[in-house]
Every structure is written in structure tokens, then in C-alpha cells.
Amino acid sequence: MVVSIRDVAEHVGVSLGTVSNVLNRPNTVNADMVARVLEGIRELGYVRNDAARQLRAGNSRTIGMIVQDSSNPFFADMARGAEDQAEVGGRMLIVGNSHQSAERELRYIDLFEEQRVQGVFLAPIDDLTERLKQLRQHRIAPVLVQRRVSLDDFCSVAGDDEHGGYLAVKHLLDIGRRRIAFVGGPVSIIGIEDRLTGARRAVDEVADATLEVIDTAELTVGVGRSVGEQILDRDRSRRPDGMFTANDLVALGLIQAFVMSHSIRIPDEIALIGYDDIAFATAAVVPLSTIRQPGAMFGVMGVSLIQEEVDSPGGHTHRQVLFQPELVIRESTAGFPDAAA
Amino acid sequence: MVVSIRDVAEHVGVSLGTVSNVLNRPNTVNADMVARVLEGIRELGYVRNDAARQLRAGNSRTIGMIVQDSSNPFFADMARGAEDQAEVGGRMLIVGNSHQSAERELRYIDLFEEQRVQGVFLAPIDDLTERLKQLRQHRIAPVLVQRRVSLDDFCSVAGDDEHGGYLAVKHLLDIGRRRIAFVGGPVSIIGIEDRLTGARRAVDEVADATLEVIDTAELTVGVGRSVGEQILDRDRSRRPDGMFTANDLVALGLIQAFVMSHSIRIPDEIALIGYDDIAFATAAVVPLSTIRQPGAMFGVMGVSLIQEEVDSPGGHTHRQVLFQPELVIRESTAGFPDAAA
DNA sequence: AACGTTCTATGAAACGATTCATGAACCGAT
DNA sequence: ATCGGTTCATGAATCGTTTCATAGAACGTT
């Protein structure tokens, strides 16, 4: 029923080594032999068994990626970039979704290791340094989406989150806001912590500015909405006048809550700025100011770094690629264009 | 360097079969033997080689999925559902992105077949009936996201697109619109064709209603934006007063174009309805009316059907699961709540 | 005719797991 | 002491590839 390379060999009347050569080194085989073998493969409907290939050859052609939240378009962009780049190198990308659960993250790492992937690309939730070093010993190249990694151990891709956080809050202060709130979390995640640090630095530069930190368990539209409702419950005087969220989803949730209530006007009463610049930020009820990061490029670069490490078996020096974020101003921190006219 | 099951066996001082039994049938092995072996595995950092496992056992533990556009949140939802369900059965999901290219679609199918996945879950672009029958012969279960499949050959999951299209345009007609436009494509894709058919049926029920079809190459925000600009270029009298788009992304693009121009008011001049009800539809500049489909459920059900077929080696009768779409009315086809008040 | 070179086909060995027929060890009953 | 029954460890065979040392064929050169 299932056709092996040996069946093809018998059918064509050549040795099994020749069929393998046709598949892997066609230039070492006589041209019409190649034609005959390919014909036989077609006739029998032979499909190479990759497990056997991998077992013998000792390497897989896949790269594993773990994202924290596949429904976040920013991660979707990253995954798309990663997939495209993997394809360039003739590799395949397997994406796992950790849902921000450290346990699922570890399970995927185990799974990827059993698959003998060539590399793993991930934004770790927990500190995985030890586990990742183990991976490296098993010839799997880990590449992180995270800034603060010990330089010698891993390649990494990151945005300058501290600077991004600074840019965001500096902008809020520049348009005259003083009661700043940061929404996001868990702040134990390094990138988020950095954004908060940058925010704090900006606030500290202005004498009468204050920073309130609203720590959340995750970064979703739903979380944004419930924080928004919580803000709505407050006395008007106790509300912030400028809010910076750790990503765009949370900001979109806030916008929904505020707009639906009809009682808080954006940006008049509260100005809002997000992070990532996902495609939907432009299309929001109130188009969202944000800090832009090149999501797809993160993916492309991450996979490139894996390929670099894999393809240079001798000396490989780890690289830290840092992308500079960029402030994008839209209506959520500016007057409406109409108002200006 | 690399630790095999044999190394573990030697290290612990047992036979290699015993180690395998500990891994696969621990209940047939004496309890403290299990403990000793596990200890050895830990000490040596042994990780099972899945390629070898799969070669010998003859089956993989993975399911392949091909999506047409990973940046569409609807597909992201579907993939998440599929992944969750795969995990329930102890399987792993591999997702490939065809970018609506029939060629990439075929490449992924080949790849999945080499991997000997247990099943493939996909919304085919081309007619793949023959190729998928080949897959089945090789013991790979194909499940389609598509309605019109010959009942006997495959399981499938689908929304009732024809009914959805009808609901959408019926709603536009109900609020008094008569010059209807359908935006989407390519209409050769079955689901899209069905939505158009439903739209046409609704239009035909009303004497003075007309339907204009704007065929597009893909279904993205960018396409929506450019169709929007094209509408803006028209004489006011030649514009539609109700538009139905084949998915929400296109509708969001239209909204962006119209709102940015400040010359077309939604829904006053043009009412708009999309399809899918992605999370961002609620948060749009003008919250978008749409036809809701349960994306995650599509994924869950699709993978369930694969598991059903795989786990019942004897008789399996193919099932067609049809989800009923649901009309969701928001501001893009209604007066603003303010206006009503 | 003998030799060296180049080209190409051959098939046994190996990769690392699972499977399964075999039998050793033990136990309780006769 | 023997026997039947259980429990459990053993290791050779096997899965389908790739690799590689070997050798046959063909050709040109001396």
C-alpha cells in the first residue's frame, strides 16, 4: 500500500541508491536515468518519508516558533515574516501558541526538541536561560525576542522598549497631560517592564507629572475594556488625563469603553497612546496614536539569525538586533483634523 | 554527544527495550525500575527522537492546516480553535500560510504529506479533489472548510455563506437601500461566490433594487481602501447607497477611505455591512455591522472531524458540519445612538 | 594493449526508536 | 518437588531513508 524508495527502485529496475541519488543529487546521475526514475516515482505516487530522511540525515528542516498570543495581529505579523524568511532558506516554520502560559511554553519547547527543529524563536515569558542552554547543547539554536539577554549566550531581536515607553509618555506630556496612567502587564515580562521604565523616566523629567500604574494579567481588548469601565467609575477628578497602554489591543479596549459610555471624550478628557501600530489602530473609532514597531521584520530577522547560527557551524558570534521604535501621532492624542480646520 | 535510548539503557544497566517500555507502557514495568530509568533519563538529558519514533511506529502526531491569510483575524481565530482541539487529542498543529496562492497551497500539501501528518485541514483555493483523494489513499484525512463538496468524499466545516449573503443584503434593503454593491473576490472561490449568490437572491426579491459587483483579487484592508477611493471618485449619483463586503477587512478599508475623505457619511450616504465579525469590527471608527461566524468553532470542529476519521479506522462516514451565520447590527447600518437620542 | 581518468550505478550499513516472541524469576497450590 | 500462572526484562528485527566505499563501463592517451 505505502510506497517506499525500494518499491520505486524495483519498479524502474535500478538500485535503491540510485533513486535516492535522483532525489538528492540529480547531477551525479545520468540524465535519462533521472527521467526514468522520476517517471517511476510519478507512476507509483511515491512520497518521501521525511521521518526516515531526518533520522538518517540527522537534521530536520524545520524551525519552531512560540508566540504568546496568536490573536494579537502584532504576533501574526511577526509569524508571517518568520515564515517567509524560513521559506527562503528552504525550511518550514512550526508555530505554537503559549497563551502566555509558562507551562505551555515549556511543553512546546519539549515538543520542538523531540522534533529536532533547527532552531527555536520565542519571546520567553519565564526566564528560560537554563533550558535554552540545554537546547543549544542539543544543537538547537534558540533566538529570543527580548532585549536583556546576556550578550554571549544568545542571538536576539527586540525593539527598544525603554525608549518606546519614553517616546509615548513624552508625547503625552508634550501635549500638556500631567496625570499619566500606564496600563499593561504582567510587568514581570521584561519588554513590558522596560516600557514602564521608559514611561517613568519621561514622567520624572516633568516636575508636576504623576504616573499611575495599572497592572493587568494580560494584554487583550477585553482587559482594556474592563480597565476602561473601572476608570469610568471613578470621580472625574481622579481620572488620568493621559494613558499609555503596553499594546494597541488594550488601547482599543479602552477606546471602546470610553466611546460606548459617551461620557469620556478622546483625546479631550483623556489622551491615549498604544504600542505596536497594528493595522487596526488606524481604523479605530478614534484612530490610535501609537509606537510603531516593525513586526514582520522581527520575524524575518529572528529566523535569519537562526539560519546564520545553523549555517555557520564553526564560529558564530551572537548578535543582538535592536529596532528603534517610532512615534505615530493620530487622533487619540491630537485634535480631530476637523477641529483644526 | 547526542543521547539515545541505548545510552540510557547502558547507563541504568537495563535493556533498551525496558527504557522504551518505561516511555510507552510504564504500567508493564516494575515501579522502581520505572523510577530508576526516569532518573537515568534525567541525568543524561535524554530527549526522544521523534523521527525515529515516527518511522518505526508508522504514524505522526501532527495535523496540518493551511490558511489563506494569516493576517486575517478570522483565520487566526480558526487556527487557535484548531490548535486547542488538536492539543486535546495529544496532537500538534502545523499551520502553513498560502497567501491565496494555489502554488503555495500545493507546496504545503506536499510538505505535509512528506511529514505523514494525520490529517490536513484547509480552505482550498483551487479544486483539489483529486489531490486530496490521493492524500486519503496515503492514510491522511483531509477536512475542508467549504460547503459544496461531494458528500461522500470528505468531511467539511462551513458557514452557510449563501444564507449569510442573503441576510446581509436583506438587511441593507430593509433599511431602505436600493443601489447595492457587493465588494469581494475572487468570486471563483466558492465561499465568496455563495455570499454573492445570497446577495443576489435578496436583491431579486425587491423590484427596484440593483446589485453592482466589484470583483477584487483579495480580501484585505488595502483592497477595501482602494475600492473606497474609487467610489469617492464617482459622481454622487452613481455611488451605491448600501455596500456588502465579502469580509470585514475590506469593509474596514472602505470605512477608512470614506472617513478620511470627510465626504461620505456612514451610514447616511452609504450603509456598510461586512462578514465574519472579527474582534476589530466593534472597535472601528464606525462600528461595523456584519455577519457573524464562529471562527474558533470552525477550527475546533475541523480538527475534531480529522480526529474522528483517524480514530475510527473501520467505518467512517463523512460529515458536513454547517454553521448558521447571524446578523449583527452596529452603527455602520444604523443611526448613531446619539442621533437617535 | 595497457593504463589512468572520469562517470555512474550498486547495495550494505547506519540512524534511533518500537515491537514482540522468548524466557527467567517468582509465587502459591498441589 | 513439581507445576501452572503471572509478572516483567530482554534484545533481535524492523521501519525507510541516506551515505559511502566499491566497482564496472567508457574513453582517451601512450
XYZ file of C-alpha atoms (C1' of nucleotides) in Angstrom:
742
model
C 0.000 0.000 0.000
C 2.578 2.524 1.068
C 5.299 3.026 -1.498
C 8.916 3.156 -0.408
C 12.041 4.112 -2.255
C 12.742 0.413 -2.646
C 9.479 -0.158 -4.478
C 10.356 2.604 -6.872
C 13.787 1.063 -7.428
C 12.322 -2.332 -8.235
C 9.649 -0.866 -10.457
C 12.165 1.055 -12.507
C 14.727 -1.717 -12.326
C 17.558 0.185 -10.664
C 19.152 0.071 -7.270
C 17.693 1.860 -4.324
C 20.759 4.071 -4.021
C 20.120 5.435 -7.469
C 16.624 6.529 -6.614
C 17.960 8.297 -3.572
C 20.569 9.990 -5.716
C 17.957 11.173 -8.167
C 16.153 12.765 -5.264
C 19.142 14.321 -3.572
C 21.981 14.679 -6.064
C 20.416 14.564 -9.509
C 23.600 15.919 -11.112
C 25.506 12.759 -10.239
C 23.056 10.655 -12.170
C 22.772 10.182 -15.906
C 20.079 12.414 -17.364
C 17.797 9.787 -18.844
C 18.176 7.656 -15.751
C 16.848 10.650 -13.825
C 13.931 10.848 -16.234
C 13.130 7.142 -15.881
C 13.244 7.274 -12.097
C 11.085 10.380 -11.908
C 8.614 8.689 -14.194
C 8.535 5.712 -11.870
C 8.026 7.947 -8.861
C 5.105 9.553 -10.596
C 3.588 6.254 -11.642
C 3.730 4.793 -8.168
C 2.791 8.004 -6.380
C 5.836 7.801 -4.187
C 6.232 10.441 -1.472
C 9.388 10.680 0.544
C 9.063 9.745 4.199
C 10.542 12.695 5.972
C 10.872 10.895 9.283
C 13.217 8.366 7.731
C 15.108 11.105 5.924
C 15.524 13.029 9.115
C 16.527 10.006 11.137
C 19.291 9.101 8.771
C 20.400 12.591 7.809
C 20.325 13.708 11.410
C 18.732 17.074 10.801
C 15.253 18.396 10.306
C 14.210 21.181 8.003
C 12.003 22.951 10.472
C 12.185 25.901 12.804
C 9.915 26.267 15.802
C 8.328 29.491 16.929
C 6.371 30.174 20.099
C 4.086 33.182 20.246
C 2.338 34.404 23.348
C -0.937 35.357 21.738
C -1.774 34.400 18.192
C -4.814 36.637 18.130
C -2.641 39.700 18.514
C -2.033 40.989 14.989
C 1.431 42.075 16.004
C 2.414 38.472 16.624
C 0.619 37.439 13.471
C 2.794 39.873 11.539
C 5.868 38.522 13.211
C 4.904 34.976 12.375
C 4.289 35.898 8.773
C 7.723 37.492 8.491
C 9.281 34.460 10.130
C 7.505 32.075 7.807
C 8.543 33.995 4.721
C 12.149 34.042 5.802
C 12.111 30.349 6.711
C 10.858 29.571 3.257
C 13.772 31.457 1.720
C 16.110 29.026 3.426
C 14.016 26.042 2.341
C 12.843 25.468 5.875
C 9.434 25.147 7.399
C 8.072 27.068 10.328
C 6.027 25.453 13.081
C 4.177 27.909 15.275
C 2.955 27.150 18.757
C 0.767 29.390 20.851
C 1.553 29.631 24.549
C -1.410 31.809 25.541
C 1.011 33.439 27.959
C 1.210 30.219 29.925
C 4.695 29.314 31.045
C 3.675 25.683 31.191
C 2.514 25.568 27.586
C 5.664 27.395 26.612
C 7.754 24.619 28.138
C 5.618 21.946 26.552
C 6.212 23.442 23.142
C 9.930 23.579 23.763
C 9.890 19.891 24.665
C 7.865 19.104 21.595
C 10.194 21.079 19.352
C 13.168 19.349 20.850
C 11.682 15.938 20.125
C 11.166 17.101 16.562
C 14.824 18.111 16.433
C 13.987 21.519 14.984
C 16.965 23.526 13.843
C 16.098 26.494 15.961
C 13.500 27.952 18.265
C 12.327 31.534 18.024
C 10.437 32.817 21.020
C 9.559 35.673 23.319
C 10.005 33.920 26.636
C 7.564 34.505 29.452
C 9.635 32.961 32.168
C 13.368 33.023 32.492
C 14.362 30.137 30.292
C 18.093 30.686 30.203
C 18.981 27.261 31.559
C 16.510 25.386 29.412
C 17.686 27.223 26.336
C 21.285 26.413 27.063
C 20.299 22.774 27.165
C 18.710 23.230 23.760
C 21.917 24.702 22.417
C 23.828 21.661 23.680
C 21.465 19.544 21.643
C 22.360 21.631 18.586
C 19.177 23.646 18.525
C 19.667 27.366 18.098
C 17.469 29.495 20.347
C 16.775 33.090 19.310
C 14.926 35.389 21.643
C 12.589 38.283 21.177
C 13.832 40.162 24.154
C 16.352 42.774 24.830
C 18.082 41.940 28.043
C 19.837 38.704 27.403
C 23.373 38.018 28.396
C 25.173 39.030 25.265
C 27.331 35.965 24.886
C 24.662 33.329 25.086
C 22.010 34.043 22.504
C 21.070 35.983 19.460
C 18.085 38.194 19.943
C 15.705 40.564 18.233
C 13.991 43.365 20.056
C 12.547 46.794 19.934
C 13.988 49.394 22.231
C 11.067 49.194 24.652
C 12.531 51.579 27.180
C 12.920 54.238 24.525
C 9.480 53.437 23.125
C 7.902 53.896 26.527
C 9.749 57.154 26.907
C 8.591 58.422 23.499
C 4.987 57.582 24.267
C 4.788 59.336 27.596
C 6.977 62.228 26.486
C 4.394 62.822 23.787
C 1.547 62.793 26.307
C 3.450 65.305 28.420
C 4.219 67.430 25.370
C 0.523 67.892 24.677
C 0.073 69.056 28.235
C -1.053 65.959 30.094
C 0.154 65.513 33.656
C -1.834 62.718 35.301
C -0.411 59.828 33.326
C -1.542 56.224 33.679
C 0.266 53.173 32.388
C -1.917 50.160 31.619
C -0.382 46.772 30.971
C 1.199 43.718 32.411
C 2.219 41.489 33.819
C 5.116 43.850 34.439
C 7.275 40.854 35.174
C 7.593 40.382 31.428
C 10.771 42.144 30.510
C 9.585 44.057 27.465
C 6.629 45.424 29.377
C 8.754 46.329 32.340
C 11.027 48.288 30.005
C 8.152 50.228 28.535
C 7.121 51.159 32.030
C 10.656 52.180 32.899
C 10.788 54.457 29.883
C 7.433 55.913 30.825
C 8.680 56.605 34.332
C 11.784 58.323 33.040
C 9.680 60.681 30.949
C 7.402 61.466 33.894
C 10.386 62.156 36.138
C 11.568 64.853 33.774
C 8.472 66.952 34.415
C 8.038 68.339 37.890
C 4.273 68.181 38.353
C 3.621 64.980 36.381
C 2.482 61.795 38.099
C 2.391 58.197 36.959
C -0.204 55.656 37.982
C 0.478 52.034 37.120
C -2.451 49.749 36.363
C -1.050 46.242 36.257
C -3.003 43.706 34.204
C -2.748 39.957 33.770
C -2.741 40.044 30.006
C -2.863 42.429 27.068
C -6.164 41.977 25.305
C -9.036 44.095 24.097
C -11.146 42.633 26.887
C -8.700 43.742 29.548
C -8.661 47.223 28.042
C -12.415 47.362 28.147
C -12.621 46.401 31.797
C -9.914 48.850 32.808
C -11.877 51.455 30.883
C -15.009 50.700 32.868
C -13.049 50.958 36.052
C -11.824 54.405 35.013
C -15.376 55.420 34.192
C -16.443 54.530 37.730
C -14.014 56.994 39.194
C -14.642 60.586 40.135
C -13.756 62.782 37.218
C -11.011 64.386 39.272
C -9.357 61.078 39.985
C -9.118 60.049 36.348
C -5.877 60.264 34.404
C -5.711 62.737 31.534
C -3.204 60.727 29.518
C -2.986 56.947 29.211
C -0.246 54.795 27.762
C -1.028 51.136 27.169
C 1.514 48.366 26.763
C -0.001 47.410 23.433
C -2.605 48.538 20.949
C -5.176 45.913 21.853
C -5.549 47.272 25.351
C -5.840 50.798 23.969
C -8.555 49.692 21.560
C -10.409 48.199 24.508
C -10.171 51.486 26.378
C -11.448 53.357 23.362
C -14.424 51.056 23.113
C -15.294 51.525 26.756
C -14.951 55.300 26.628
C -16.799 55.760 23.360
C -19.651 53.475 24.337
C -20.157 55.324 27.604
C -20.438 58.659 25.796
C -19.023 60.273 28.887
C -15.303 60.492 28.221
C -14.116 62.275 25.123
C -10.865 61.247 23.465
C -8.461 62.987 23.421
C -10.078 65.990 25.128
C -10.524 64.448 28.528
C -8.164 61.518 28.179
C -5.470 61.224 25.538
C -4.474 57.713 24.594
C -1.414 56.102 23.110
C -0.767 52.439 22.405
C 2.154 50.304 21.311
C 2.961 48.222 18.186
C 0.952 50.023 15.498
C -1.139 47.086 14.392
C -3.120 47.539 11.197
C -6.341 48.095 13.113
C -5.001 51.065 15.058
C -5.664 53.323 12.061
C -9.204 52.078 11.670
C -10.283 52.522 15.274
C -13.254 54.639 16.325
C -10.674 57.161 17.313
C -7.579 56.433 15.264
C -4.950 55.473 17.738
C -1.612 57.145 18.338
C 0.992 54.530 18.985
C 4.605 53.495 18.988
C 5.381 51.681 15.790
C 7.448 48.513 15.695
C 8.229 46.606 12.510
C 6.544 43.324 13.396
C 7.252 41.406 10.220
C 10.891 42.477 10.394
C 11.177 40.996 13.865
C 10.166 37.684 12.380
C 12.396 37.921 9.350
C 15.385 38.875 11.432
C 14.753 36.264 14.096
C 14.687 33.447 11.610
C 17.683 34.901 9.786
C 19.667 34.755 12.988
C 18.735 31.118 13.458
C 19.782 30.347 9.909
C 23.011 32.229 10.461
C 23.839 30.185 13.513
C 22.845 26.902 11.917
C 24.667 27.513 8.676
C 27.934 28.592 10.255
C 28.852 25.519 12.224
C 32.296 26.815 13.080
C 32.415 30.151 14.803
C 29.217 32.026 15.334
C 29.112 35.179 17.354
C 25.735 36.003 18.759
C 24.110 39.217 17.661
C 21.606 41.465 19.332
C 19.427 43.234 16.809
C 17.661 46.265 18.190
C 14.919 48.039 16.281
C 14.174 51.647 17.070
C 10.525 52.396 17.697
C 8.823 55.360 16.149
C 6.109 57.682 17.392
C 2.949 57.741 15.274
C 0.508 60.523 16.095
C -3.165 60.068 15.304
C -6.413 61.478 16.620
C -6.286 59.801 20.008
C -3.685 62.339 21.120
C -4.434 65.155 18.690
C -7.408 67.358 17.901
C -9.580 65.952 15.149
C -8.494 67.289 11.775
C -11.927 68.942 11.536
C -11.403 70.729 14.777
C -8.156 72.114 13.432
C -9.748 73.340 10.231
C 27.173 13.930 22.413
C 23.639 13.037 21.448
C 21.960 10.638 23.838
C 19.958 7.718 22.524
C 17.712 5.270 24.233
C 20.576 2.784 24.166
C 22.838 5.132 26.125
C 20.164 5.456 28.772
C 19.816 1.674 28.914
C 23.540 1.183 29.418
C 23.772 3.936 31.971
C 20.990 2.464 34.062
C 22.087 -1.086 33.395
C 18.930 -2.370 31.775
C 17.971 -3.408 28.297
C 16.945 -0.925 25.682
C 13.502 -2.449 25.426
C 12.890 -1.658 29.055
C 13.631 2.007 28.549
C 11.209 2.075 25.664
C 8.592 0.404 27.825
C 9.063 2.944 30.561
C 8.396 5.629 27.971
C 5.434 3.998 26.293
C 3.886 1.454 28.623
C 5.017 2.330 32.119
C 2.355 0.079 33.644
C 4.058 -3.014 32.291
C 7.239 -2.160 34.127
C 8.053 -2.573 37.780
C 7.586 0.676 39.654
C 11.111 1.171 40.977
C 12.519 0.148 37.631
C 10.461 2.996 36.159
C 11.924 5.312 38.743
C 15.496 4.226 38.034
C 15.049 4.639 34.298
C 13.431 8.058 34.615
C 16.293 9.079 36.839
C 18.738 7.957 34.196
C 16.856 9.858 31.526
C 17.054 12.965 33.633
C 20.741 12.522 34.377
C 21.679 12.097 30.752
C 19.263 14.702 29.441
C 17.741 12.240 27.045
C 15.104 13.527 24.636
C 13.172 11.149 22.444
C 13.895 11.409 18.739
C 10.500 11.775 17.215
C 11.667 10.992 13.701
C 12.772 7.543 14.805
C 9.596 7.047 16.795
C 7.504 8.014 13.831
C 9.449 5.898 11.371
C 9.009 2.788 13.413
C 5.529 3.451 14.735
C 4.310 4.485 11.325
C 2.272 7.460 12.404
C 2.938 11.049 13.277
C 1.238 13.048 15.963
C 0.644 16.134 13.861
C -2.143 17.700 11.889
C -1.517 20.180 9.104
C -3.581 23.282 8.473
C -3.401 25.672 5.552
C -4.840 29.156 5.919
C -5.238 31.625 3.101
C -4.280 34.734 5.005
C -2.782 34.568 8.453
C -3.174 38.300 8.983
C -6.939 37.984 8.828
C -8.117 37.687 12.431
C -10.867 35.351 11.334
C -8.310 32.793 10.231
C -6.297 33.468 13.345
C -9.352 32.562 15.402
C -9.866 29.441 13.384
C -6.273 28.418 13.850
C -6.482 28.963 17.574
C -9.561 26.781 17.813
C -7.869 24.122 15.730
C -4.765 24.211 17.868
C -6.730 23.915 21.083
C -8.649 20.954 19.784
C -5.509 19.269 18.455
C -3.974 19.560 21.873
C -6.950 17.808 23.418
C -6.156 14.769 21.302
C -2.458 14.984 22.149
C -1.622 16.123 18.663
C 0.261 19.074 17.321
C -0.909 21.539 14.730
C 1.328 22.830 11.956
C -0.001 25.895 10.189
C 1.022 26.967 6.725
C 0.039 30.203 5.075
C -0.811 30.066 1.393
C -1.253 33.811 0.863
C -4.052 32.823 -1.515
C -1.527 31.279 -3.849
C -2.583 27.960 -5.287
C 1.034 27.066 -5.800
C 1.977 27.598 -2.154
C -1.106 25.659 -1.192
C 0.112 22.665 -3.168
C 3.603 23.016 -1.772
C 2.260 22.826 1.755
C 0.224 19.770 0.904
C 3.351 18.079 -0.424
C 5.260 19.080 2.658
C 2.552 17.785 4.965
C 2.430 14.542 3.076
C 6.173 14.058 3.495
C 5.669 14.656 7.190
C 2.959 11.990 7.207
C 0.564 14.235 9.103
C -2.585 12.517 10.279
C -4.849 14.984 8.573
C -4.955 18.211 6.636
C -7.427 20.963 7.379
C -7.793 23.575 4.682
C -9.966 26.016 2.801
C -8.900 25.151 -0.717
C -8.378 27.864 -3.293
C -8.271 25.628 -6.303
C -10.243 22.490 -6.859
C -8.102 19.952 -5.084
C -10.460 16.993 -5.163
C -8.057 14.705 -6.972
C -5.047 15.639 -4.901
C -6.994 15.183 -1.705
C -8.174 11.754 -2.764
C -4.537 10.832 -3.236
C -3.904 12.023 0.303
C -6.673 9.844 1.590
C -5.133 6.833 -0.149
C -1.990 7.576 1.784
C -3.958 7.479 5.013
C -4.119 11.220 5.503
C -7.548 12.591 6.332
C -8.427 15.797 4.516
C -11.089 18.047 6.003
C -12.311 21.055 4.077
C -13.591 24.448 5.034
C -16.040 24.648 2.234
C -19.609 23.860 1.723
C -20.015 22.318 -1.673
C -18.037 19.134 -1.568
C -19.277 15.875 -2.846
C -20.838 14.439 0.250
C -19.273 11.046 0.099
C -15.663 12.037 -0.210
C -14.783 14.381 2.602
C -15.752 15.802 5.921
C -16.199 19.531 5.882
C -16.918 22.539 8.018
C -18.573 25.615 6.667
C -20.777 28.543 7.300
C -23.911 28.852 5.257
C -22.469 31.551 3.014
C -25.430 31.765 0.733
C -27.721 32.433 3.661
C -25.201 34.851 5.155
C -25.044 36.833 1.956
C -28.814 36.891 1.852
C -29.061 38.112 5.455
C -26.587 40.883 4.831
C -28.238 42.326 1.752
C -31.740 41.735 3.071
C -30.760 43.930 5.992
C -29.485 46.667 3.668
C -32.760 46.515 1.763
C -34.763 46.552 4.994
C -33.254 49.872 5.986
C -34.282 51.259 2.626
C -31.184 50.930 0.486
C -31.662 50.086 -3.180
C -28.397 50.606 -5.032
C -26.474 47.721 -3.520
C -22.814 46.947 -4.227
C -21.010 43.727 -3.438
C -17.262 44.028 -2.924
C -15.049 40.969 -2.794
C -13.313 38.289 -4.694
C -12.036 36.421 -6.418
C -15.573 35.169 -6.941
C -14.133 31.912 -8.165
C -13.606 30.979 -4.527
C -16.671 29.005 -3.621
C -17.495 30.611 -0.291
C -17.321 34.051 -1.820
C -19.401 33.031 -4.783
C -22.054 31.761 -2.386
C -22.149 35.028 -0.487
C -22.696 36.785 -3.775
C -25.433 34.354 -4.747
C -27.232 35.016 -1.492
C -26.865 38.731 -2.030
C -28.339 38.412 -5.484
C -31.288 36.441 -4.212
C -32.105 39.174 -1.707
C -31.853 41.847 -4.381
C -34.106 39.899 -6.705
C -36.850 39.939 -4.106
C -37.141 43.710 -4.284
C -38.386 45.191 -7.503
C -36.379 48.401 -7.739
C -33.153 47.146 -6.165
C -29.966 46.757 -8.194
C -26.745 44.910 -7.485
C -23.329 46.028 -8.643
C -20.480 43.528 -8.266
C -16.990 44.850 -7.625
C -14.671 41.890 -8.020
C -11.356 42.086 -6.188
C -8.231 39.956 -6.232
C -8.023 39.559 -2.486
C -9.814 40.500 0.710
C -7.624 42.921 2.608
C -7.899 46.320 4.248
C -5.792 47.729 1.432
C -8.184 46.465 -1.212
C -11.066 47.985 0.698
C -9.302 51.311 0.860
C -8.656 51.425 -2.853
C -12.194 50.417 -3.742
C -13.291 53.174 -1.385
C -11.208 55.723 -3.243
C -12.662 54.550 -6.499
C -16.172 55.075 -5.112
C -15.184 58.542 -3.950
C -14.124 59.410 -7.490
C -17.601 58.744 -8.781
C -20.444 61.175 -9.218
C -22.555 61.141 -6.112
C -25.469 59.819 -8.138
C -23.509 56.838 -9.359
C -22.486 55.692 -5.907
C -24.162 52.768 -4.169
C -26.180 53.508 -1.037
C -25.554 50.123 0.540
C -22.397 48.023 0.371
C -21.821 44.430 1.367
C -18.234 43.222 1.545
C -17.097 39.618 1.459
C -15.257 40.057 4.721
C -14.739 42.588 7.492
C -11.256 43.603 6.440
C -12.495 45.009 3.162
C -15.281 46.846 4.979
C -12.782 48.351 7.408
C -10.787 49.568 4.423
C -13.870 51.193 2.963
C -14.603 52.880 6.267
C -11.108 54.268 6.421
C -11.338 55.674 2.923
C -14.747 57.233 3.482
C -13.989 58.688 6.905
C -10.648 60.109 5.844
C -12.213 61.823 2.864
C -14.814 63.537 5.071
C -17.134 63.473 2.112
C -19.137 60.300 2.563
C -21.061 59.776 5.781
C -21.689 56.275 7.087
C -24.393 55.076 7.186
C -26.296 58.157 5.975
C -24.977 58.162 2.454
C -23.627 54.629 2.290
C -24.559 51.865 4.703
C -21.969 49.133 5.136
C -22.010 45.536 6.200
C -19.120 43.095 6.405
C -18.689 39.391 7.043
C -17.079 37.296 9.831
C -17.418 39.608 12.844
C -13.762 39.834 13.710
C -12.921 41.392 17.050
C -11.917 44.673 15.451
C -15.286 45.201 13.791
C -16.667 46.545 17.069
C -13.790 48.942 17.527
C -13.891 50.514 14.084
C -14.281 54.252 13.504
C -17.820 53.381 12.671
C -18.609 50.108 14.410
C -19.295 47.644 11.680
C -22.449 45.682 11.069
C -21.562 42.214 9.945
C -22.496 38.584 9.569
C -21.089 36.650 12.470
C -19.430 33.286 12.028
C -17.940 31.301 14.918
C -14.318 31.244 13.739
C -12.819 29.306 16.607
C -15.577 26.725 16.335
C -14.697 26.155 12.698
C -11.220 25.222 13.832
C -12.358 23.057 16.712
C -14.828 21.193 14.576
C -12.447 20.770 11.653
C -9.815 19.139 13.800
C -12.444 17.057 15.583
C -13.550 15.648 12.268
C -9.982 14.715 11.441
C -9.599 13.017 14.784
C -12.879 11.229 14.261
C -11.750 9.863 10.947
C -8.314 8.914 12.198
C -9.516 7.274 15.378
C -12.207 5.169 13.734
C -10.167 3.063 11.350
C -13.090 0.872 10.420
C -16.131 2.598 9.099
C -16.161 6.355 8.989
C -18.980 8.237 7.363
C -18.090 11.710 6.307
C -19.943 14.574 7.882
C -20.744 18.024 6.654
C -20.992 20.494 9.503
C -22.800 23.679 8.613
C -22.806 26.686 10.908
C -25.611 29.201 10.628
C -24.437 32.784 10.329
C -26.004 35.542 12.347
C -26.736 39.173 11.572
C -25.044 41.683 13.876
C -26.250 45.248 13.578
C -23.964 48.098 14.537
C -23.622 51.761 13.614
C -22.493 51.214 10.039
C -26.071 50.363 9.099
C -27.899 52.170 11.881
C -28.196 55.740 13.063
C -25.606 56.660 15.674
C -27.040 56.163 19.138
C -26.515 59.939 19.668
C -28.520 60.761 16.602
C -31.340 58.595 17.906
C -31.325 60.228 21.312
C 47.183 -3.404 -25.377
C 47.710 -1.435 -21.078
C 46.780 2.197 -18.161
C 44.700 6.223 -15.898
C 40.536 9.021 -15.511
C 36.004 10.082 -15.289
C 31.343 8.866 -14.832
C 27.859 6.428 -12.771
C 25.287 2.562 -10.547
C 25.343 -0.563 -6.601
C 23.821 -2.246 -2.091
C 25.256 -2.940 2.768
C 25.416 -0.268 6.911
C 23.572 3.009 9.871
C 20.279 6.367 12.050
C 17.143 5.636 16.908
C 13.153 4.285 18.078
C 9.158 0.375 18.802
C 7.560 -4.295 18.848
C 7.182 -8.869 20.121
C 8.425 -13.605 20.850
C 11.110 -15.563 24.455
C 12.224 -16.972 28.750
C 13.758 -16.025 33.659
C 12.032 -15.407 38.184
C 8.770 -15.764 41.478
C 4.501 -17.338 43.794
C 1.013 -20.307 45.538
C -1.125 -24.697 45.171
C -0.931 -29.486 44.826
C 9.295 -31.126 44.496
C 6.568 -30.056 40.673
C 3.556 -27.430 38.046
C 0.732 -23.640 36.126
C 0.250 -18.927 36.098
C 1.911 -14.118 36.432
C 4.933 -10.573 36.052
C 8.475 -8.441 33.833
C 13.080 -7.807 31.465
C 15.455 -8.992 27.178
C 17.366 -7.997 22.584
C 16.891 -9.080 17.636
C 14.183 -7.477 13.870
C 12.233 -3.713 11.657
C 10.681 0.954 9.792
C 12.539 3.993 5.033
C 15.860 6.731 4.202
C 20.970 8.488 3.202
C 25.736 7.604 2.798
C 29.796 5.764 1.073
C 33.173 2.507 -0.330
C 33.363 -0.257 -4.349
C 33.461 -1.498 -8.877
C 32.050 -1.724 -13.753
C 31.957 0.788 -18.097
C 33.556 4.016 -21.330
C 37.003 6.738 -23.160
C 41.433 8.924 -24.208
C 46.409 8.518 -24.041
C 50.693 6.401 -24.510
